[in-house]
Coordinates of C-alpha atoms and ligand atoms in Angstrom, one line a residue:
M11 CA 0.0 0.0 0.0
S12 CA 1.4 3.4 -1.0
Q13 CA 2.4 5.7 1.9
D14 CA 0.1 8.2 0.2
I15 CA -3.0 6.1 0.8
L16 CA -4.7 6.3 4.2
I17 CA -7.8 4.2 3.5
E18 CA -8.3 1.4 1.1
A19 CA -11.3 -0.8 0.3
V20 CA -10.4 -4.0 -1.7
G21 CA -13.2 -5.9 -3.3
V22 CA -15.7 -5.0 -0.5
T23 CA -19.1 -6.7 -0.8
K24 CA -22.2 -6.4 1.3
H25 CA -25.0 -8.8 0.7
Y26 CA -28.5 -8.8 2.2
G27 CA -29.7 -12.3 1.2
K28 CA -29.3 -12.5 -2.5
F29 CA -29.2 -8.7 -2.9
A30 CA -25.8 -7.1 -3.3
A31 CA -25.9 -3.6 -1.8
L32 CA -22.1 -3.5 -2.6
G33 CA -20.9 -5.7 -5.4
G34 CA -17.2 -5.5 -5.0
V35 CA -15.9 -2.0 -4.3
D36 CA -12.3 -1.0 -4.7
L37 CA -11.4 2.4 -3.4
K38 CA -8.2 4.3 -2.5
I39 CA -8.4 7.4 -0.4
R40 CA -5.2 9.6 -0.2
R41 CA -4.1 11.4 2.9
N42 CA -5.1 15.0 3.5
T43 CA -7.6 15.1 0.7
V44 CA -11.4 15.6 0.5
H45 CA -12.7 12.5 -1.2
S46 CA -16.4 12.6 -2.0
V47 CA -18.6 9.6 -2.7
I48 CA -21.7 10.4 -4.8
G49 CA -24.3 8.5 -6.6
P50 CA -28.1 8.2 -7.1
N51 CA -30.3 7.1 -4.3
G52 CA -29.7 3.5 -3.3
A53 CA -26.3 3.4 -5.0
G54 CA -24.6 2.1 -1.9
K55 CA -22.9 5.2 -0.4
T56 CA -24.2 4.8 3.1
T57 CA -23.5 1.1 3.0
L58 CA -19.9 1.8 1.9
F59 CA -19.5 4.3 4.8
A60 CA -20.8 1.7 7.3
M61 CA -18.2 -0.8 6.0
L62 CA -15.4 1.8 6.1
T63 CA -16.2 3.0 9.6
G64 CA -17.2 -0.4 11.0
T65 CA -20.8 0.4 11.9
G66 CA -21.7 -2.6 9.6
S67 CA -19.9 -5.8 8.7
T68 CA -18.7 -6.7 5.3
T69 CA -19.6 -10.0 3.6
G70 CA -16.4 -10.0 1.6
G71 CA -13.3 -8.0 0.9
Q72 CA -10.9 -6.0 3.0
I73 CA -10.7 -2.5 4.6
L74 CA -7.2 -1.2 5.2
F75 CA -6.5 1.9 7.3
D76 CA -3.0 3.3 7.5
G77 CA -1.6 0.0 6.1
Q78 CA -3.4 -2.2 8.7
D79 CA -6.3 -4.5 8.0
V80 CA -9.2 -3.2 10.1
T81 CA -12.0 -5.3 8.4
A82 CA -12.8 -7.3 11.6
L83 CA -12.6 -4.3 14.0
P84 CA -15.8 -2.9 15.4
A85 CA -16.5 0.8 15.1
H86 CA -15.1 1.8 18.5
R87 CA -11.7 0.1 17.7
R88 CA -11.5 2.0 14.4
V89 CA -12.1 5.3 16.3
Q90 CA -9.2 4.4 18.5
R91 CA -7.1 3.9 15.3
G92 CA -8.1 7.4 14.2
M93 CA -11.3 7.1 12.2
A94 CA -14.1 9.4 13.3
R95 CA -17.6 9.8 12.0
S96 CA -19.7 12.9 12.5
F97 CA -22.8 12.4 14.6
Q98 CA -26.3 13.2 13.8
V99 CA -28.0 16.1 15.6
T100 CA -29.8 13.6 17.8
S101 CA -26.5 12.7 19.4
L102 CA -25.8 16.2 20.7
F103 CA -26.7 16.9 24.3
G104 CA -29.3 19.6 23.9
S105 CA -29.2 20.9 27.5
L106 CA -25.4 21.1 27.6
S107 CA -23.5 24.0 26.2
V108 CA -21.5 23.8 23.0
R109 CA -18.3 23.8 25.1
E110 CA -19.6 21.0 27.3
N111 CA -20.6 18.9 24.3
L112 CA -17.1 19.2 22.9
R113 CA -15.6 18.5 26.3
V114 CA -17.5 15.2 26.5
A115 CA -16.2 14.3 23.1
A116 CA -12.6 15.3 23.9
Q117 CA -12.6 13.4 27.2
G118 CA -14.0 10.2 25.7
I119 CA -17.0 10.1 28.0
A120 CA -19.5 7.7 26.6
P121 CA -23.0 9.1 26.6
G122 CA -24.6 6.1 24.9
R123 CA -25.1 4.3 21.7
A124 CA -23.7 6.9 19.3
M125 CA -20.7 7.9 21.3
N126 CA -19.7 4.7 23.0
C127 CA -16.5 4.8 21.0
W128 CA -14.8 8.0 22.0
R129 CA -11.3 7.9 23.4
A130 CA -9.5 10.4 25.5
P131 CA -7.0 12.3 23.4
V132 CA -3.5 11.3 24.1
G133 CA -0.4 13.4 24.2
D134 CA 0.0 17.0 23.5
L135 CA -3.1 18.9 24.4
S136 CA -5.4 18.6 27.5
A137 CA -9.2 18.3 26.8
G138 CA -9.6 22.0 27.6
D139 CA -7.0 23.0 24.9
T140 CA -8.6 20.6 22.5
V141 CA -12.0 22.1 23.1
A142 CA -10.7 25.6 22.6
E143 CA -9.0 24.6 19.3
V144 CA -12.1 22.9 18.0
L145 CA -14.4 25.8 18.9
Q146 CA -12.2 28.0 16.8
R147 CA -12.0 25.6 13.9
V148 CA -15.8 25.1 13.7
G149 CA -16.4 28.9 14.2
L150 CA -18.5 28.5 17.4
E151 CA -16.3 30.4 19.9
R152 CA -18.9 33.1 20.5
L153 CA -21.6 30.4 21.1
A154 CA -19.4 28.3 23.5
G155 CA -21.7 28.9 26.4
T156 CA -25.0 28.4 24.5
A157 CA -27.0 25.2 24.9
A158 CA -26.8 23.0 21.9
S159 CA -30.6 23.0 21.6
E160 CA -30.5 26.8 21.1
L161 CA -28.2 26.6 18.1
S162 CA -29.5 27.0 14.5
H163 CA -29.6 23.9 12.4
G164 CA -26.4 24.9 10.6
Q165 CA -24.6 25.6 13.9
Q166 CA -25.7 22.2 15.2
R167 CA -24.2 20.5 12.2
R168 CA -20.9 22.3 12.6
L169 CA -20.9 21.2 16.3
E170 CA -21.4 17.6 15.1
V171 CA -18.2 18.0 13.0
G172 CA -16.5 19.5 16.0
M173 CA -17.5 16.5 18.1
A174 CA -15.7 14.2 15.6
L175 CA -12.7 16.6 15.5
A176 CA -12.4 16.5 19.3
A177 CA -11.3 12.9 19.0
K178 CA -8.3 14.1 17.0
P179 CA -8.9 11.6 14.1
Q180 CA -6.7 11.1 11.1
A181 CA -9.8 10.5 9.0
I182 CA -13.2 12.1 9.4
F183 CA -16.3 10.7 7.7
L184 CA -19.1 13.1 7.0
D185 CA -22.5 11.8 5.9
E186 CA -24.5 14.6 4.2
P187 CA -23.3 17.3 6.5
T188 CA -25.2 20.0 4.6
S189 CA -28.6 18.4 4.5
G190 CA -31.4 20.7 5.3
M191 CA -29.2 23.8 5.3
G192 CA -29.9 27.4 4.1
I193 CA -27.5 29.2 1.8
D194 CA -25.4 31.0 4.5
D195 CA -24.9 27.8 6.5
L196 CA -24.0 26.0 3.4
D197 CA -21.1 28.4 2.8
D198 CA -19.8 28.1 6.3
M199 CA -19.9 24.3 6.2
K200 CA -18.2 24.3 2.8
R201 CA -15.4 26.4 4.1
L202 CA -15.1 24.2 7.2
I203 CA -14.9 20.9 5.3
A204 CA -12.3 22.4 2.9
S205 CA -10.2 23.5 5.8
L206 CA -10.1 20.1 7.4
R207 CA -7.8 18.6 4.9
D208 CA -4.8 20.5 6.3
Q209 CA -4.9 18.1 9.3
H210 CA -7.2 15.3 8.3
T211 CA -8.4 13.1 5.5
V212 CA -12.1 13.8 4.8
V213 CA -14.5 11.2 3.3
L214 CA -17.7 12.9 2.3
I215 CA -21.1 11.7 1.2
E216 CA -22.9 14.8 -0.2
H217 CA -25.9 15.3 -2.5
N218 CA -25.1 19.0 -3.1
M219 CA -23.1 18.8 -6.4
N220 CA -21.9 22.4 -6.2
I221 CA -20.2 21.7 -2.9
V222 CA -18.8 18.4 -4.1
M223 CA -17.4 19.9 -7.2
D224 CA -16.0 22.9 -5.4
I225 CA -14.1 21.2 -2.5
S226 CA -13.3 17.7 -3.5
D227 CA -9.8 16.5 -4.5
T228 CA -11.3 13.2 -5.8
V229 CA -14.8 12.1 -6.5
T230 CA -16.0 8.5 -6.6
V231 CA -19.3 7.9 -8.3
M232 CA -21.3 4.8 -7.2
Q233 CA -24.2 3.2 -9.0
L234 CA -26.0 -0.1 -8.0
G235 CA -23.4 -1.0 -5.5
R236 CA -20.3 -0.5 -7.7
V237 CA -17.9 2.2 -8.6
L238 CA -19.1 3.8 -11.8
A239 CA -16.3 6.4 -12.2
E240 CA -13.6 8.1 -10.2
G241 CA -11.5 11.2 -10.8
L242 CA -11.1 14.9 -10.4
P243 CA -14.3 17.0 -10.1
G244 CA -13.9 18.3 -13.6
E245 CA -13.4 14.8 -15.1
I246 CA -16.5 13.5 -13.2
R247 CA -18.6 16.5 -14.3
S248 CA -17.9 15.8 -17.9
D249 CA -18.1 12.0 -17.8
A250 CA -21.0 10.8 -20.0
R251 CA -21.7 7.7 -17.9
V252 CA -22.0 9.9 -14.8
R253 CA -24.3 12.4 -16.5
S254 CA -26.5 9.5 -17.7
A255 CA -26.6 8.0 -14.2
Y256 CA -27.8 11.3 -12.8
L257 CA -30.2 11.8 -15.8
G258 CA -28.3 15.0 -16.6
N259 CA -28.8 16.6 -13.2
M260 CA -25.2 17.7 -12.6
Ligands
ATP327 P1 -29.3 7.4 -0.4 O1 -28.6 8.4 -1.2 O2 -30.7 7.2 -0.8 O3 -29.0 7.5 1.1 P2 -27.3 5.2 -0.7 O4 -26.4 5.4 -1.9 O5 -26.7 5.7 0.6 O6 -28.7 5.9 -0.9 P3 -27.6 2.7 0.6 O7 -28.4 3.3 1.7 O8 -26.2 2.3 0.9 O9 -27.7 3.7 -0.6 O10 -28.4 1.4 0.1 C1 -27.9 0.6 -1.0 C2 -28.9 -0.4 -1.3 O11 -28.9 -1.4 -0.2 C3 -30.3 0.1 -1.4 O12 -31.0 -0.6 -2.5 C4 -31.0 -0.3 -0.1 O13 -32.4 -0.5 -0.3 C5 -30.3 -1.6 0.3 N1 -30.2 -1.8 1.7 C6 -29.6 -0.9 2.6 N2 -29.7 -1.4 3.8 C7 -30.4 -2.6 3.7 C8 -30.8 -3.6 4.6 N3 -30.6 -3.5 6.0 N4 -31.5 -4.7 4.2 C9 -31.8 -4.8 2.8 N5 -31.4 -3.9 1.9 C10 -30.7 -2.8 2.3

Protein backbone atom coordinates (compact mmCIF):
# COMPACT_ATOMS: atom_id res chain seq x y z
CA MET A 1 0.00 0.00 0.00
CA SER A 2 1.44 3.36 -1.00
CA GLN A 3 2.37 5.73 1.86
CA ASP A 4 0.13 8.25 0.21
CA ILE A 5 -2.99 6.11 0.76
CA LEU A 6 -4.67 6.28 4.18
CA ILE A 7 -7.81 4.20 3.53
CA GLU A 8 -8.30 1.39 1.07
CA ALA A 9 -11.26 -0.83 0.25
CA VAL A 10 -10.40 -4.00 -1.65
CA GLY A 11 -13.24 -5.93 -3.29
CA VAL A 12 -15.70 -5.01 -0.54
CA THR A 13 -19.08 -6.68 -0.77
CA LYS A 14 -22.22 -6.41 1.33
CA HIS A 15 -25.04 -8.84 0.66
CA TYR A 16 -28.50 -8.80 2.17
CA GLY A 17 -29.66 -12.28 1.25
CA LYS A 18 -29.27 -12.48 -2.51
CA PHE A 19 -29.21 -8.71 -2.93
CA ALA A 20 -25.77 -7.11 -3.25
CA ALA A 21 -25.85 -3.61 -1.75
CA LEU A 22 -22.11 -3.53 -2.55
CA GLY A 23 -20.95 -5.73 -5.38
CA GLY A 24 -17.16 -5.53 -4.97
CA VAL A 25 -15.91 -2.01 -4.32
CA ASP A 26 -12.27 -0.98 -4.72
CA LEU A 27 -11.36 2.45 -3.38
CA LYS A 28 -8.17 4.29 -2.45
CA ILE A 29 -8.35 7.44 -0.37
CA ARG A 30 -5.24 9.62 -0.25
CA ARG A 31 -4.08 11.35 2.91
CA ASN A 32 -5.08 14.96 3.50
CA THR A 33 -7.60 15.08 0.72
CA VAL A 34 -11.35 15.60 0.53
CA HIS A 35 -12.68 12.46 -1.16
CA SER A 36 -16.38 12.57 -2.00
CA VAL A 37 -18.62 9.59 -2.67
CA ILE A 38 -21.65 10.45 -4.78
CA GLY A 39 -24.33 8.50 -6.61
CA PRO A 40 -28.07 8.23 -7.10
CA ASN A 41 -30.34 7.09 -4.25
CA GLY A 42 -29.70 3.47 -3.35
CA ALA A 43 -26.25 3.42 -5.01
CA GLY A 44 -24.61 2.07 -1.85
CA LYS A 45 -22.92 5.19 -0.42
CA THR A 46 -24.24 4.79 3.12
CA THR A 47 -23.50 1.07 3.04
CA LEU A 48 -19.92 1.77 1.95
CA PHE A 49 -19.54 4.31 4.80
CA ALA A 50 -20.77 1.70 7.25
CA MET A 51 -18.21 -0.80 5.96
CA LEU A 52 -15.38 1.76 6.12
CA THR A 53 -16.23 2.97 9.64
CA GLY A 54 -17.19 -0.43 11.04
CA THR A 55 -20.80 0.36 11.89
CA GLY A 56 -21.70 -2.56 9.61
CA SER A 57 -19.88 -5.75 8.73
CA THR A 58 -18.73 -6.72 5.26
CA THR A 59 -19.64 -9.99 3.61
CA GLY A 60 -16.40 -9.99 1.61
CA GLY A 61 -13.27 -8.01 0.87
CA GLN A 62 -10.92 -5.98 3.02
CA ILE A 63 -10.72 -2.53 4.60
CA LEU A 64 -7.21 -1.19 5.20
CA PHE A 65 -6.47 1.87 7.33
CA ASP A 66 -2.98 3.30 7.51
CA GLY A 67 -1.61 0.03 6.15
CA GLN A 68 -3.44 -2.15 8.71
CA ASP A 69 -6.30 -4.54 8.02
CA VAL A 70 -9.24 -3.22 10.08
CA THR A 71 -11.96 -5.31 8.41
CA ALA A 72 -12.76 -7.28 11.55
CA LEU A 73 -12.55 -4.31 13.96
CA PRO A 74 -15.78 -2.88 15.40
CA ALA A 75 -16.45 0.84 15.09
CA HIS A 76 -15.07 1.85 18.49
CA ARG A 77 -11.75 0.14 17.75
CA ARG A 78 -11.53 1.97 14.43
CA VAL A 79 -12.11 5.27 16.27
CA GLN A 80 -9.17 4.37 18.49
CA ARG A 81 -7.11 3.93 15.32
CA GLY A 82 -8.06 7.41 14.15
CA MET A 83 -11.29 7.11 12.15
CA ALA A 84 -14.14 9.36 13.30
CA ARG A 85 -17.61 9.75 11.96
CA SER A 86 -19.68 12.90 12.47
CA PHE A 87 -22.76 12.42 14.56
CA GLN A 88 -26.33 13.23 13.79
CA VAL A 89 -28.00 16.13 15.59
CA THR A 90 -29.80 13.64 17.81
CA SER A 91 -26.46 12.70 19.35
CA LEU A 92 -25.83 16.19 20.71
CA PHE A 93 -26.71 16.89 24.33
CA GLY A 94 -29.35 19.57 23.91
CA SER A 95 -29.21 20.86 27.45
CA LEU A 96 -25.41 21.05 27.57
CA SER A 97 -23.51 24.02 26.18
CA VAL A 98 -21.47 23.83 23.01
CA ARG A 99 -18.29 23.79 25.10
CA GLU A 100 -19.62 21.02 27.34
CA ASN A 101 -20.60 18.89 24.34
CA LEU A 102 -17.10 19.22 22.94
CA ARG A 103 -15.56 18.48 26.31
CA VAL A 104 -17.54 15.24 26.48
CA ALA A 105 -16.23 14.26 23.06
CA ALA A 106 -12.65 15.28 23.88
CA GLN A 107 -12.63 13.40 27.17
CA GLY A 108 -14.03 10.22 25.68
CA ILE A 109 -17.02 10.13 27.99
CA ALA A 110 -19.53 7.67 26.64
CA PRO A 111 -23.03 9.13 26.61
CA GLY A 112 -24.65 6.14 24.94
CA ARG A 113 -25.14 4.35 21.71
CA ALA A 114 -23.74 6.87 19.27
CA MET A 115 -20.70 7.92 21.27
CA ASN A 116 -19.69 4.74 22.98
CA CYS A 117 -16.48 4.80 21.05
CA TRP A 118 -14.79 8.04 22.02
CA ARG A 119 -11.30 7.87 23.36
CA ALA A 120 -9.51 10.36 25.52
CA PRO A 121 -7.02 12.33 23.43
CA VAL A 122 -3.49 11.31 24.13
CA GLY A 123 -0.37 13.40 24.21
CA ASP A 124 0.03 17.04 23.48
CA LEU A 125 -3.12 18.91 24.45
CA SER A 126 -5.43 18.61 27.45
CA ALA A 127 -9.17 18.28 26.84
CA GLY A 128 -9.56 22.01 27.57
CA ASP A 129 -7.02 22.97 24.93
CA THR A 130 -8.62 20.57 22.46
CA VAL A 131 -12.03 22.12 23.07
CA ALA A 132 -10.68 25.65 22.57
CA GLU A 133 -8.99 24.62 19.34
CA VAL A 134 -12.10 22.87 18.00
CA LEU A 135 -14.38 25.79 18.95
CA GLN A 136 -12.21 28.03 16.84
CA ARG A 137 -12.00 25.60 13.92
CA VAL A 138 -15.77 25.15 13.67
CA GLY A 139 -16.44 28.85 14.22
CA LEU A 140 -18.50 28.48 17.39
CA GLU A 141 -16.33 30.39 19.91
CA ARG A 142 -18.94 33.10 20.48
CA LEU A 143 -21.57 30.42 21.13
CA ALA A 144 -19.42 28.30 23.46
CA GLY A 145 -21.74 28.91 26.42
CA THR A 146 -24.98 28.41 24.49
CA ALA A 147 -27.02 25.24 24.93
CA ALA A 148 -26.77 22.97 21.87
CA SER A 149 -30.57 22.96 21.60
CA GLU A 150 -30.51 26.77 21.12
CA LEU A 151 -28.23 26.61 18.06
CA SER A 152 -29.50 26.98 14.51
CA HIS A 153 -29.58 23.85 12.36
CA GLY A 154 -26.36 24.87 10.59
CA GLN A 155 -24.57 25.57 13.86
CA GLN A 156 -25.65 22.19 15.23
CA ARG A 157 -24.23 20.49 12.17
CA ARG A 158 -20.91 22.32 12.64
CA LEU A 159 -20.94 21.19 16.27
CA GLU A 160 -21.36 17.58 15.08
CA VAL A 161 -18.23 17.98 12.98
CA GLY A 162 -16.54 19.49 16.03
CA MET A 163 -17.50 16.45 18.12
CA ALA A 164 -15.70 14.25 15.62
CA LEU A 165 -12.69 16.60 15.50
CA ALA A 166 -12.40 16.52 19.29
CA ALA A 167 -11.35 12.87 19.01
CA LYS A 168 -8.33 14.05 16.99
CA PRO A 169 -8.89 11.64 14.13
CA GLN A 170 -6.69 11.08 11.11
CA ALA A 171 -9.79 10.48 8.99
CA ILE A 172 -13.20 12.07 9.37
CA PHE A 173 -16.31 10.65 7.69
CA LEU A 174 -19.11 13.12 6.99
CA ASP A 175 -22.49 11.80 5.87
CA GLU A 176 -24.48 14.57 4.18
CA PRO A 177 -23.25 17.35 6.47
CA THR A 178 -25.20 20.03 4.57
CA SER A 179 -28.60 18.35 4.50
CA GLY A 180 -31.43 20.74 5.27
CA MET A 181 -29.20 23.83 5.32
CA GLY A 182 -29.89 27.35 4.12
CA ILE A 183 -27.47 29.18 1.84
CA ASP A 184 -25.42 30.98 4.53
CA ASP A 185 -24.95 27.80 6.55
CA LEU A 186 -23.95 25.99 3.35
CA ASP A 187 -21.08 28.38 2.75
CA ASP A 188 -19.85 28.06 6.33
CA MET A 189 -19.93 24.25 6.17
CA LYS A 190 -18.23 24.25 2.79
CA ARG A 191 -15.36 26.38 4.11
CA LEU A 192 -15.10 24.23 7.22
CA ILE A 193 -14.87 20.94 5.28
CA ALA A 194 -12.33 22.36 2.85
CA SER A 195 -10.18 23.54 5.79
CA LEU A 196 -10.11 20.09 7.40
CA ARG A 197 -7.76 18.56 4.85
CA ASP A 198 -4.79 20.45 6.31
CA GLN A 199 -4.87 18.11 9.29
CA HIS A 200 -7.25 15.29 8.32
CA THR A 201 -8.40 13.06 5.50
CA VAL A 202 -12.05 13.77 4.76
CA VAL A 203 -14.46 11.22 3.30
CA LEU A 204 -17.71 12.89 2.31
CA ILE A 205 -21.14 11.73 1.19
CA GLU A 206 -22.90 14.75 -0.22
CA HIS A 207 -25.88 15.34 -2.49
CA ASN A 208 -25.10 19.02 -3.12
CA MET A 209 -23.11 18.83 -6.36
CA ASN A 210 -21.89 22.43 -6.17
CA ILE A 211 -20.19 21.68 -2.88
CA VAL A 212 -18.79 18.37 -4.10
CA MET A 213 -17.36 19.93 -7.22
CA ASP A 214 -15.95 22.95 -5.36
CA ILE A 215 -14.11 21.24 -2.53
CA SER A 216 -13.28 17.65 -3.53
CA ASP A 217 -9.83 16.49 -4.54
CA THR A 218 -11.28 13.19 -5.78
CA VAL A 219 -14.84 12.11 -6.52
CA THR A 220 -16.00 8.49 -6.60
CA VAL A 221 -19.33 7.88 -8.28
CA MET A 222 -21.31 4.82 -7.22
CA GLN A 223 -24.19 3.16 -8.98
CA LEU A 224 -25.97 -0.08 -8.05
CA GLY A 225 -23.37 -1.03 -5.47
CA ARG A 226 -20.34 -0.53 -7.70
CA VAL A 227 -17.89 2.21 -8.58
CA LEU A 228 -19.08 3.76 -11.82
CA ALA A 229 -16.34 6.38 -12.16
CA GLU A 230 -13.60 8.10 -10.18
CA GLY A 231 -11.53 11.19 -10.84
CA LEU A 232 -11.07 14.91 -10.42
CA PRO A 233 -14.28 16.95 -10.10
CA GLY A 234 -13.89 18.30 -13.63
CA GLU A 235 -13.43 14.81 -15.05
CA ILE A 236 -16.50 13.54 -13.22
CA ARG A 237 -18.64 16.47 -14.27
CA SER A 238 -17.93 15.79 -17.93
CA ASP A 239 -18.14 11.98 -17.76
CA ALA A 240 -20.96 10.82 -20.01
CA ARG A 241 -21.71 7.72 -17.90
CA VAL A 242 -22.04 9.86 -14.78
CA ARG A 243 -24.31 12.37 -16.49
CA SER A 244 -26.49 9.55 -17.65
CA ALA A 245 -26.63 7.97 -14.15
CA TYR A 246 -27.82 11.32 -12.80
CA LEU A 247 -30.19 11.85 -15.76
CA GLY A 248 -28.29 15.04 -16.58
CA ASN A 249 -28.84 16.63 -13.18
CA MET A 250 -25.24 17.66 -12.59
P1 LIG B 1 -29.26 7.35 -0.42
O1 LIG B 1 -28.58 8.38 -1.24
O2 LIG B 1 -30.73 7.25 -0.76
O3 LIG B 1 -28.98 7.46 1.05
P2 LIG B 1 -27.27 5.24 -0.69
O4 LIG B 1 -26.45 5.41 -1.92
O5 LIG B 1 -26.69 5.66 0.58
O6 LIG B 1 -28.69 5.90 -0.92
P3 LIG B 1 -27.64 2.71 0.63
O7 LIG B 1 -28.44 3.27 1.74
O8 LIG B 1 -26.24 2.32 0.91
O9 LIG B 1 -27.66 3.68 -0.63
O10 LIG B 1 -28.43 1.45 0.07
C1 LIG B 1 -27.91 0.63 -0.99
C2 LIG B 1 -28.93 -0.44 -1.30
O11 LIG B 1 -28.94 -1.39 -0.22
C3 LIG B 1 -30.35 0.07 -1.45
O12 LIG B 1 -30.98 -0.63 -2.50
C4 LIG B 1 -30.98 -0.25 -0.12
O13 LIG B 1 -32.37 -0.47 -0.25
C5 LIG B 1 -30.26 -1.55 0.25
N1 LIG B 1 -30.18 -1.76 1.70
C6 LIG B 1 -29.57 -0.95 2.60
N2 LIG B 1 -29.68 -1.44 3.83
C7 LIG B 1 -30.38 -2.61 3.72
C8 LIG B 1 -30.84 -3.61 4.65
N3 LIG B 1 -30.59 -3.51 5.96
N4 LIG B 1 -31.51 -4.67 4.15
C9 LIG B 1 -31.75 -4.79 2.83
N5 LIG B 1 -31.35 -3.87 1.90
C10 LIG B 1 -30.68 -2.82 2.34
